[in-house]
mmCIF file of N, CA and C in Angstrom:
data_model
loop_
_atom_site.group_PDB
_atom_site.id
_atom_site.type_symbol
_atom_site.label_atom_id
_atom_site.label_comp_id
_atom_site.label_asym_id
_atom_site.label_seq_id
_atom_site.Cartn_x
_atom_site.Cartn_y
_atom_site.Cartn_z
ATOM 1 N N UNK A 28 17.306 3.151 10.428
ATOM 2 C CA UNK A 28 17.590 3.590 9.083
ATOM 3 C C UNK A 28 17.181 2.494 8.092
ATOM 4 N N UNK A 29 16.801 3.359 7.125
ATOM 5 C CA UNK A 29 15.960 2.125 6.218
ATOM 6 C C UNK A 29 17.723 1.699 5.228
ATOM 7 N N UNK A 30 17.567 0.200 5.204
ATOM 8 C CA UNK A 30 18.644 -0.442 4.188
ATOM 9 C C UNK A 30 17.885 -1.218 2.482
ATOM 10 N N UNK A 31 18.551 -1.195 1.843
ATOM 11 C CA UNK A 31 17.811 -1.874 0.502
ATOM 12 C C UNK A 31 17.465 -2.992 0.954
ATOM 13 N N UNK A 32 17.957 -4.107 1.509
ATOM 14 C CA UNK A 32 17.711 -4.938 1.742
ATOM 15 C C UNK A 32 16.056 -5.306 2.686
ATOM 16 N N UNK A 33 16.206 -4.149 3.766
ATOM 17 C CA UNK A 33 14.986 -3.990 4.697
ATOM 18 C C UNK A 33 13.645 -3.507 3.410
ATOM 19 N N UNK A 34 14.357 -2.612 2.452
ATOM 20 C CA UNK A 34 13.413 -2.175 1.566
ATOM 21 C C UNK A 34 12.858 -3.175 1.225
ATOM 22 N N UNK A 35 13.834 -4.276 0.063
ATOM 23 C CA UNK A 35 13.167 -5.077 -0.216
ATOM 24 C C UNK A 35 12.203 -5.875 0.204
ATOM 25 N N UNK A 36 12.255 -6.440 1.669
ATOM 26 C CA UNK A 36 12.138 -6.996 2.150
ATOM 27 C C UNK A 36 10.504 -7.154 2.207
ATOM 28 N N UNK A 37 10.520 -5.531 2.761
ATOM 29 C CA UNK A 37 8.738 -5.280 2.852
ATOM 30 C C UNK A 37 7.977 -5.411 1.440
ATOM 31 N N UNK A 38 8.885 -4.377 0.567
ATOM 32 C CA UNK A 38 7.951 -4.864 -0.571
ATOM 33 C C UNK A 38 7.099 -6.074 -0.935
ATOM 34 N N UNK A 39 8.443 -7.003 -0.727
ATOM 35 C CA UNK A 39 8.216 -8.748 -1.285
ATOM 36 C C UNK A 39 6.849 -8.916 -0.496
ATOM 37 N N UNK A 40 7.006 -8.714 0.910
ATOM 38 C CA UNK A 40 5.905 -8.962 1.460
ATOM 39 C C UNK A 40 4.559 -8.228 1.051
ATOM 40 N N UNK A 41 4.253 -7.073 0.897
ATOM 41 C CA UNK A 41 3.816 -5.980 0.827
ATOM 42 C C UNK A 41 3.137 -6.627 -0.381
ATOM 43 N N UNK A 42 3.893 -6.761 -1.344
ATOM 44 C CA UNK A 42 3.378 -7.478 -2.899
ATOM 45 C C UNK A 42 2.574 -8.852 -2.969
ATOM 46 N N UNK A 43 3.251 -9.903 -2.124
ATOM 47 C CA UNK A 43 2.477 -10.909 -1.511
ATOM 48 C C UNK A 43 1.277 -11.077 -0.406
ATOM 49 N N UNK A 44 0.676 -10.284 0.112
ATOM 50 C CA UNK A 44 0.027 -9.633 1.309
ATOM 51 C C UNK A 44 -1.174 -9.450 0.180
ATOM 52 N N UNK A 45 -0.839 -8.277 -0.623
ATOM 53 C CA UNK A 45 -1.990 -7.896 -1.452
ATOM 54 C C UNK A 45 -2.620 -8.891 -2.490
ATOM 55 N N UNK A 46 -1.623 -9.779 -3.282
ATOM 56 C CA UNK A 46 -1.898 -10.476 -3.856
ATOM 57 C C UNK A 46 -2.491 -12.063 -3.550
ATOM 58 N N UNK A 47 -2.443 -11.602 -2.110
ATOM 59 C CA UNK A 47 -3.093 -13.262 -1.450
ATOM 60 C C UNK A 47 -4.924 -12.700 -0.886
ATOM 61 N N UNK A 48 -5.284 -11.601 -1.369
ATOM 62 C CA UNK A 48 -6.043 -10.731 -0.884
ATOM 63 C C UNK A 48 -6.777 -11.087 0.715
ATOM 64 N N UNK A 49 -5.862 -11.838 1.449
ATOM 65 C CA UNK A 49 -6.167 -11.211 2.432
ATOM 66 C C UNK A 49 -6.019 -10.312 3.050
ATOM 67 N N UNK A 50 -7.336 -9.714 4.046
ATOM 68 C CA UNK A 50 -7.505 -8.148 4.327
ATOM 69 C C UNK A 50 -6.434 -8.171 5.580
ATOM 70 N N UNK A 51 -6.816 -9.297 6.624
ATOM 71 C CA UNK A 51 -5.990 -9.172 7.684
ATOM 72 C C UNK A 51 -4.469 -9.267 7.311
ATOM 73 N N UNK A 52 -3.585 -9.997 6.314
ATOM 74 C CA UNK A 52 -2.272 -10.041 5.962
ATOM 75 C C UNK A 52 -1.763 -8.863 5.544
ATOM 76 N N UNK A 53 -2.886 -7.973 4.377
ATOM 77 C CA UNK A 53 -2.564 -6.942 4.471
ATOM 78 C C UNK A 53 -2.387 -6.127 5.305
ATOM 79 N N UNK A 54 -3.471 -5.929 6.079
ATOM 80 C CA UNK A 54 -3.323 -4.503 7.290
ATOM 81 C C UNK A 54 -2.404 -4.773 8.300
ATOM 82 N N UNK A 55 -1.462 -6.554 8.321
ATOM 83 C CA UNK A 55 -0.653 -6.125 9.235
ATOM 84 C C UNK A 55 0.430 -5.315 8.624
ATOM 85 N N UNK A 56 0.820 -4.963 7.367
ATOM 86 C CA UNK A 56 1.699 -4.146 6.935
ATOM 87 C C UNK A 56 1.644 -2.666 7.124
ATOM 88 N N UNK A 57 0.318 -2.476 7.809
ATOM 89 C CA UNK A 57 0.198 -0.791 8.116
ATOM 90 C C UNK A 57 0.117 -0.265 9.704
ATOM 91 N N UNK A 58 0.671 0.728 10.066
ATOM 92 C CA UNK A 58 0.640 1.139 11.425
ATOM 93 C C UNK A 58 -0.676 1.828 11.958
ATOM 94 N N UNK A 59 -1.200 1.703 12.843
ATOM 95 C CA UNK A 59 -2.514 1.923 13.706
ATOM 96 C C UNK A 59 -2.920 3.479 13.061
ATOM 97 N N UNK A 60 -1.519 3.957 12.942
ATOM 98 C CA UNK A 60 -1.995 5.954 13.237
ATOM 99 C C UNK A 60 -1.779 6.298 11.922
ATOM 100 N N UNK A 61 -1.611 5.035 10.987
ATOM 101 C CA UNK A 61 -1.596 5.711 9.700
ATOM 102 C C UNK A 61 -2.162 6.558 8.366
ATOM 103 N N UNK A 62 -1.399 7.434 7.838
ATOM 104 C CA UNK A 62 -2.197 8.367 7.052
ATOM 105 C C UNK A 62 -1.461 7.739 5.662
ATOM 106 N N UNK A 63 -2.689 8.127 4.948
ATOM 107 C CA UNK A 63 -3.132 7.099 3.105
ATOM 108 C C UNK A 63 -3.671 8.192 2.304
ATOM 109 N N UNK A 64 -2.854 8.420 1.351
ATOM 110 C CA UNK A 64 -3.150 9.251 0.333
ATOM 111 C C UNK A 64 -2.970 8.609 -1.119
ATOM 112 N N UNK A 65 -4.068 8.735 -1.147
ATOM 113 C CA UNK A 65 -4.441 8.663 -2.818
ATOM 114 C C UNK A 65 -5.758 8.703 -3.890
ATOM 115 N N UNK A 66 -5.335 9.044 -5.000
ATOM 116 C CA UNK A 66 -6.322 9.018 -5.814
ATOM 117 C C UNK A 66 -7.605 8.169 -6.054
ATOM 118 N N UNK A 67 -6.951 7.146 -5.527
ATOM 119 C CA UNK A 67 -8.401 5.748 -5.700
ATOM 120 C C UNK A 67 -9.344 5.911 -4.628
ATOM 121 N N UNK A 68 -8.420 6.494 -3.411
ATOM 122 C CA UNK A 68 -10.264 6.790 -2.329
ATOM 123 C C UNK A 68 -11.025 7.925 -3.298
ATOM 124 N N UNK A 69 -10.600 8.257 -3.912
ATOM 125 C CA UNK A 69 -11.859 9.701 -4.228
ATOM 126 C C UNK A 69 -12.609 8.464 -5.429
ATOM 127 N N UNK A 70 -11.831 8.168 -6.626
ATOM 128 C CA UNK A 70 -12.791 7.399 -7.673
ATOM 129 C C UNK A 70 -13.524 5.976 -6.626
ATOM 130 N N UNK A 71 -13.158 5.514 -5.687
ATOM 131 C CA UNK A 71 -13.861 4.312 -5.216
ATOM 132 C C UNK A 71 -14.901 4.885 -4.186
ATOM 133 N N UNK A 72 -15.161 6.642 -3.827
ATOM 134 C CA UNK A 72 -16.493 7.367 -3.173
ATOM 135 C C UNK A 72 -16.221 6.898 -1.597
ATOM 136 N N UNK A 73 -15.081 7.178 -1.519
ATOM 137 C CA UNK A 73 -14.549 7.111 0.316
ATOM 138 C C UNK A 73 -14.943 8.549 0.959
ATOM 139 N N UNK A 74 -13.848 9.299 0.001
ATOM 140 C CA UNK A 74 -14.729 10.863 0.432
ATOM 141 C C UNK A 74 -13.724 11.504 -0.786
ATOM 142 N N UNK A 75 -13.702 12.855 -0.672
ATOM 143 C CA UNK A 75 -13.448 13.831 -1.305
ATOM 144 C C UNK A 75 -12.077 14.052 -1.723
ATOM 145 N N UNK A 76 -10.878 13.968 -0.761
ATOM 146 C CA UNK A 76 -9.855 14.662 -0.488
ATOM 147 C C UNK A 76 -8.476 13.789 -0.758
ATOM 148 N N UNK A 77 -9.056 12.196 -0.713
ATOM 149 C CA UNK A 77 -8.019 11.147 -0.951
ATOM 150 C C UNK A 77 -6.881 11.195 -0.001
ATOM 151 N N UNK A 78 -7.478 11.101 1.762
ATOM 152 C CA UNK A 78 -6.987 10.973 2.117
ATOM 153 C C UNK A 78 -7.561 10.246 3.530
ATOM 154 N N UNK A 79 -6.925 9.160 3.875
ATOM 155 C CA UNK A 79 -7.876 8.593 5.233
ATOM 156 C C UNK A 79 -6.840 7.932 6.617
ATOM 157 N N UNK A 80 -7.257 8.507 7.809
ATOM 158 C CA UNK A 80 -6.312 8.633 8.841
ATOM 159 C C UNK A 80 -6.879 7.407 9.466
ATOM 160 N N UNK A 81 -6.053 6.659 9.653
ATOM 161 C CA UNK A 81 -6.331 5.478 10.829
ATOM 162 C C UNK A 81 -6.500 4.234 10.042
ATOM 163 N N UNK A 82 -6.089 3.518 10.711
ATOM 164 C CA UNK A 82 -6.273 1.769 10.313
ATOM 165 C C UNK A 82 -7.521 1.318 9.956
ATOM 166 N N UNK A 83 -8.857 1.683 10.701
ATOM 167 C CA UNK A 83 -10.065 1.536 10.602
ATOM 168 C C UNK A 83 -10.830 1.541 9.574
ATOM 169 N N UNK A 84 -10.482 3.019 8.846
ATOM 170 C CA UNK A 84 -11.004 3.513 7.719
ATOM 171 C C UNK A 84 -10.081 2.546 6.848
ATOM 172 N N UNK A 85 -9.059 2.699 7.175
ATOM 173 C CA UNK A 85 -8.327 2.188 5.829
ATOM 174 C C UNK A 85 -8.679 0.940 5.623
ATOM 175 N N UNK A 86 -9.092 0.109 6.389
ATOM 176 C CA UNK A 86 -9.755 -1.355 6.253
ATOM 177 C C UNK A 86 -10.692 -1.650 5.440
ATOM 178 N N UNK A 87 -11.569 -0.160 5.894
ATOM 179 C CA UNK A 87 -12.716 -0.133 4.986
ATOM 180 C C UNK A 87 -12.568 -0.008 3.187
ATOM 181 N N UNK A 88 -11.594 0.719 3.323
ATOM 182 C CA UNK A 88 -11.485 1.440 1.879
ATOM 183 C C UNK A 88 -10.456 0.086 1.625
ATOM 184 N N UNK A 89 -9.523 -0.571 1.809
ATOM 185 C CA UNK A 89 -9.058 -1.840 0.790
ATOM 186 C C UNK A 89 -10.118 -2.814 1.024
ATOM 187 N N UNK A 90 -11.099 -3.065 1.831
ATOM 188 C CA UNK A 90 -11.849 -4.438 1.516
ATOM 189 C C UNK A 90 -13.141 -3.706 0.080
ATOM 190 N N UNK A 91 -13.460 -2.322 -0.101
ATOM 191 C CA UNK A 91 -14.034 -1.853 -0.805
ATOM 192 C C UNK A 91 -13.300 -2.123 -1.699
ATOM 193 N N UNK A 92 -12.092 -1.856 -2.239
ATOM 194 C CA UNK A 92 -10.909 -1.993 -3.623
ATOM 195 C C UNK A 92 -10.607 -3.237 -3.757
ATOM 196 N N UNK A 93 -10.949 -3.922 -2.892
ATOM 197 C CA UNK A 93 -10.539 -5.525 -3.125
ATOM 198 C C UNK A 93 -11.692 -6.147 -4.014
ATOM 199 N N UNK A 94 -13.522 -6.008 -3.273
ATOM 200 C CA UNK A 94 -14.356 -5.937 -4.378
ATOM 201 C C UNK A 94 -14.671 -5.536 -5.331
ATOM 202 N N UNK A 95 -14.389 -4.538 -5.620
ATOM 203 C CA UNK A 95 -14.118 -3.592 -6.648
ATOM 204 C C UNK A 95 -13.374 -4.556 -7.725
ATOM 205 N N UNK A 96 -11.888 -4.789 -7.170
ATOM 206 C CA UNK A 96 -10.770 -5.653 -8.178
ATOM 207 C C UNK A 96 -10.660 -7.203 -7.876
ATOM 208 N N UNK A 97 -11.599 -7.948 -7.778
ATOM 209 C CA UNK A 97 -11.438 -9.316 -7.817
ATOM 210 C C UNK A 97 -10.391 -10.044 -7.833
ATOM 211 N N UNK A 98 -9.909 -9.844 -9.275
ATOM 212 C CA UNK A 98 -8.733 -10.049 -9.957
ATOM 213 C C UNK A 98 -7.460 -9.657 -9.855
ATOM 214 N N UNK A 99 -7.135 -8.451 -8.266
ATOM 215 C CA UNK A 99 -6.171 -7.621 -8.511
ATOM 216 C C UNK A 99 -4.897 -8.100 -8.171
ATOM 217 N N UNK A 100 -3.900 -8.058 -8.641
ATOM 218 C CA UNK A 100 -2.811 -8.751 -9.281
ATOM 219 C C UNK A 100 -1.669 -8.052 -9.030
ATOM 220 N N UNK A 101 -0.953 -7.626 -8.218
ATOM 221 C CA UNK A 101 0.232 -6.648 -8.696
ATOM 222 C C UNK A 101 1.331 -7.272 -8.764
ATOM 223 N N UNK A 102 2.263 -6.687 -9.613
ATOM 224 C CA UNK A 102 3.397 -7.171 -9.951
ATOM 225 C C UNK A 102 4.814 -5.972 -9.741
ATOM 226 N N UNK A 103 5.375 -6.387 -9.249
ATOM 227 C CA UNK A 103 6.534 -5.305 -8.493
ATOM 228 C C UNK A 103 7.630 -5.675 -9.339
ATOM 229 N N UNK A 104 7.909 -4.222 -9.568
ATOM 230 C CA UNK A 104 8.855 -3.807 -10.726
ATOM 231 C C UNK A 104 10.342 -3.184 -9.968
ATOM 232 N N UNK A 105 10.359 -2.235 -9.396
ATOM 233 C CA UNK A 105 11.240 -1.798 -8.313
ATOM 234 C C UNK A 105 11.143 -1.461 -6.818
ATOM 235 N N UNK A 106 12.074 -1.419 -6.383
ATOM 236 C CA UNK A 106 11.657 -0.462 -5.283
ATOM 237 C C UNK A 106 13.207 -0.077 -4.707
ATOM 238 N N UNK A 107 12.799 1.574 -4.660
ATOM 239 C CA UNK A 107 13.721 2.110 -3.997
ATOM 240 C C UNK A 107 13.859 2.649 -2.657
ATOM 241 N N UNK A 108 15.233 3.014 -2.177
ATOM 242 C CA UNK A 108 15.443 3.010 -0.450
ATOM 243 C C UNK A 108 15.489 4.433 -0.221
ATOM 244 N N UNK A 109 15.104 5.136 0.704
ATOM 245 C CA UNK A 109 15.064 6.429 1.323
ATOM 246 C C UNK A 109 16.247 6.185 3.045
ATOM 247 N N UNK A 110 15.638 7.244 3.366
ATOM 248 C CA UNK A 110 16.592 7.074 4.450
ATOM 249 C C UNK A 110 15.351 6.562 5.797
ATOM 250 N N UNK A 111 14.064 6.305 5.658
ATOM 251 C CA UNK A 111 13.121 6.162 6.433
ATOM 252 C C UNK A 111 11.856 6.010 5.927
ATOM 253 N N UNK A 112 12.135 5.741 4.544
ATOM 254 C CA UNK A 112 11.089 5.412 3.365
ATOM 255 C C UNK A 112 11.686 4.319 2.077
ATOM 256 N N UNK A 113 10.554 3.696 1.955
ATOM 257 C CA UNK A 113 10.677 3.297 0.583
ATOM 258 C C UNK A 113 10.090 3.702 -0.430
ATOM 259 N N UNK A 114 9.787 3.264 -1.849
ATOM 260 C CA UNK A 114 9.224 3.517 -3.133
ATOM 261 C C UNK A 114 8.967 2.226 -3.768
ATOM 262 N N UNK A 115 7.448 1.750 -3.955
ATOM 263 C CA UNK A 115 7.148 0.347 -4.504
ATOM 264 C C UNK A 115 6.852 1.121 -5.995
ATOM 265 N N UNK A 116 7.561 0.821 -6.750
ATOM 266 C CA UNK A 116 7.036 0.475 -8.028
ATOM 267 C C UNK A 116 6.278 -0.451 -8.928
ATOM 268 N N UNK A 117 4.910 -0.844 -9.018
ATOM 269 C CA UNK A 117 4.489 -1.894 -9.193
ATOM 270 C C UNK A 117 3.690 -1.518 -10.647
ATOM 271 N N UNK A 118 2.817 -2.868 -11.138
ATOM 272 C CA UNK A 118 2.050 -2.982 -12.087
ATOM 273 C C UNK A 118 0.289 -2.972 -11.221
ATOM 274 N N UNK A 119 -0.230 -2.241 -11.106
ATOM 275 C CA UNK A 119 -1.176 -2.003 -10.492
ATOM 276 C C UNK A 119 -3.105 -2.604 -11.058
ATOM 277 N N UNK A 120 -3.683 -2.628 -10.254
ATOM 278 C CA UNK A 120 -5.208 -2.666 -11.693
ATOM 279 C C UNK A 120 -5.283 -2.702 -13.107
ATOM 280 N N UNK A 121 -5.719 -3.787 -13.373
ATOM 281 C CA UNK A 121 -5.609 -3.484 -15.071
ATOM 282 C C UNK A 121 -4.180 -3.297 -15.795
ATOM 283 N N UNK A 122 -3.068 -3.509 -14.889
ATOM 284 C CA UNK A 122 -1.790 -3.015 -15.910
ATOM 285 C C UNK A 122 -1.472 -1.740 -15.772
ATOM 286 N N UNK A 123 -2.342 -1.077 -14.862
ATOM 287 C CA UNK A 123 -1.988 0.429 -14.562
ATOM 288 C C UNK A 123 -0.311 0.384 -13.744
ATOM 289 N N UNK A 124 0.341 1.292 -14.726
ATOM 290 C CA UNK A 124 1.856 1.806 -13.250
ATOM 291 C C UNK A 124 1.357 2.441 -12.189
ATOM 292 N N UNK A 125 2.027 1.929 -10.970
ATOM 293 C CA UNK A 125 1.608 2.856 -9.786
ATOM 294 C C UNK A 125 3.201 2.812 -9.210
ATOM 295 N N UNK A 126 3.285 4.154 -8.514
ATOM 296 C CA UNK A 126 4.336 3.558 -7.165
ATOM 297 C C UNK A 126 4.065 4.292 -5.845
ATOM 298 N N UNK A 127 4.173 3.694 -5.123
ATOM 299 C CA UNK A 127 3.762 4.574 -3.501
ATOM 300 C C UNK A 127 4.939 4.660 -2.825
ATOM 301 N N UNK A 128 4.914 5.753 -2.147
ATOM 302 C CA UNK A 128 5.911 6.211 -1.257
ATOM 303 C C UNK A 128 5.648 5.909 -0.131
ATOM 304 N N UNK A 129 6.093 5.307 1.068
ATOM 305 C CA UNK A 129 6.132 4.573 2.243
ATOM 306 C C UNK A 129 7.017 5.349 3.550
ATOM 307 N N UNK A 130 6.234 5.854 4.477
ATOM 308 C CA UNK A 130 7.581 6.016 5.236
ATOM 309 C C UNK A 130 7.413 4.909 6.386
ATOM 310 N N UNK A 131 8.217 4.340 6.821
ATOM 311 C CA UNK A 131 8.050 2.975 7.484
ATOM 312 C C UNK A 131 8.105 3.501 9.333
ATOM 313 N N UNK A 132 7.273 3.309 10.311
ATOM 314 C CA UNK A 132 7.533 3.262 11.926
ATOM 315 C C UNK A 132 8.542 3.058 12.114
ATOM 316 N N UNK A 133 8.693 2.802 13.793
ATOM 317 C CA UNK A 133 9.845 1.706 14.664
ATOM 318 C C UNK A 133 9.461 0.247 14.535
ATOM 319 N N UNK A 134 8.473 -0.101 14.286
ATOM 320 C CA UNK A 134 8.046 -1.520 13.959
ATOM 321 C C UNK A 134 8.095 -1.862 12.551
ATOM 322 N N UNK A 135 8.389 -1.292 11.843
ATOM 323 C CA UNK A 135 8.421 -1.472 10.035
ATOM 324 C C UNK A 135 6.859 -1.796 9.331
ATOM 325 N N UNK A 136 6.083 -0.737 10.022
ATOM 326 C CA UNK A 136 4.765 -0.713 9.578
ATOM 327 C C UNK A 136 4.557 0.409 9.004
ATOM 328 N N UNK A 137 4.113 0.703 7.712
ATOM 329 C CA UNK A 137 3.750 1.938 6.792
ATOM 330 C C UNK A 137 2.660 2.639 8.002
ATOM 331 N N UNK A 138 3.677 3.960 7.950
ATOM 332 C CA UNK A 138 2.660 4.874 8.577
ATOM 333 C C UNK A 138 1.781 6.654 8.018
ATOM 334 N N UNK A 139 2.961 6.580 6.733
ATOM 335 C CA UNK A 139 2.812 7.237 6.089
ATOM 336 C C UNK A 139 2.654 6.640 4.272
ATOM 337 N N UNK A 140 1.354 6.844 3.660
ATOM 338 C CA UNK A 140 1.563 6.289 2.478
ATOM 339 C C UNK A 140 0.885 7.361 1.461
ATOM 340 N N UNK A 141 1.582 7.772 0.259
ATOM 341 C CA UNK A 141 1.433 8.210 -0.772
ATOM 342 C C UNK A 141 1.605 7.622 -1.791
ATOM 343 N N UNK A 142 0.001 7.493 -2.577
ATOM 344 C CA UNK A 142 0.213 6.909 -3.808
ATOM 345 C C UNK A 142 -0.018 7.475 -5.061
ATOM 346 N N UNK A 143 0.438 7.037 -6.352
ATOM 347 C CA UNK A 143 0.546 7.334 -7.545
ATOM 348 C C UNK A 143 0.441 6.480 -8.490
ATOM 349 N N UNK A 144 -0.551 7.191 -9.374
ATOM 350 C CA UNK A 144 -0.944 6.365 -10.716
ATOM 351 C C UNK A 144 -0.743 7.173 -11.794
#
């Protein structure tokens, strides 16, 4: 069961991971079989549907968003607890709001992610 505290926990990391832009620090925060939804694979020409299954792809598509954003910076604003999910609320690209919905494994690796801008 997810606790605020466990919530937090990942975020902090989750927020620090991205912002150290390493690719490998990041992807250890995601699970092998994971599915990624969002709007930025379609504007960054991943494919169509904004949505990409597996660790592999998804590697591909943040080291693409990482060149893309040089500069990218996020800054975490909230995050809330589910019962097997969290909610990062952050300051995203450019100052854009985003927050993604997370549902976390048995290992506390995002295996499910939905995002929003």
């Amino acid at each position: 069961m997810m606790t605020q505290q466990k919530a937090n926990e990942f975020a902090k990391q989750w927020i620090e991971a991205w912002n150290s832009h390493d690719l490998d620090r990041i992807m250890a925060q995601y699970a092998e079989e994971v599915e990624f939804n969002s709007p930025m694979i379609i504007s960054l020409g991943m494919n169509d549907d904004g949505r990409i299954m597996g660790k592999t792809i998804l590697r591909q598509y943040f080291e693409k968003g990482l060149n893309a954003y040089p500069e990218l910076n996020f800054k975490l604003h909230y995050v809330f607890c589910g019962i097997d999910s969290l909610v990062i609320k952050y300051e995203s690209v450019n100052g854009k709001p985003a927050a993604e919905v997370m549902q976390l494994n048995a290992t506390s690796r995002a295996s499910h992610v939905t995002c929003h801008y």
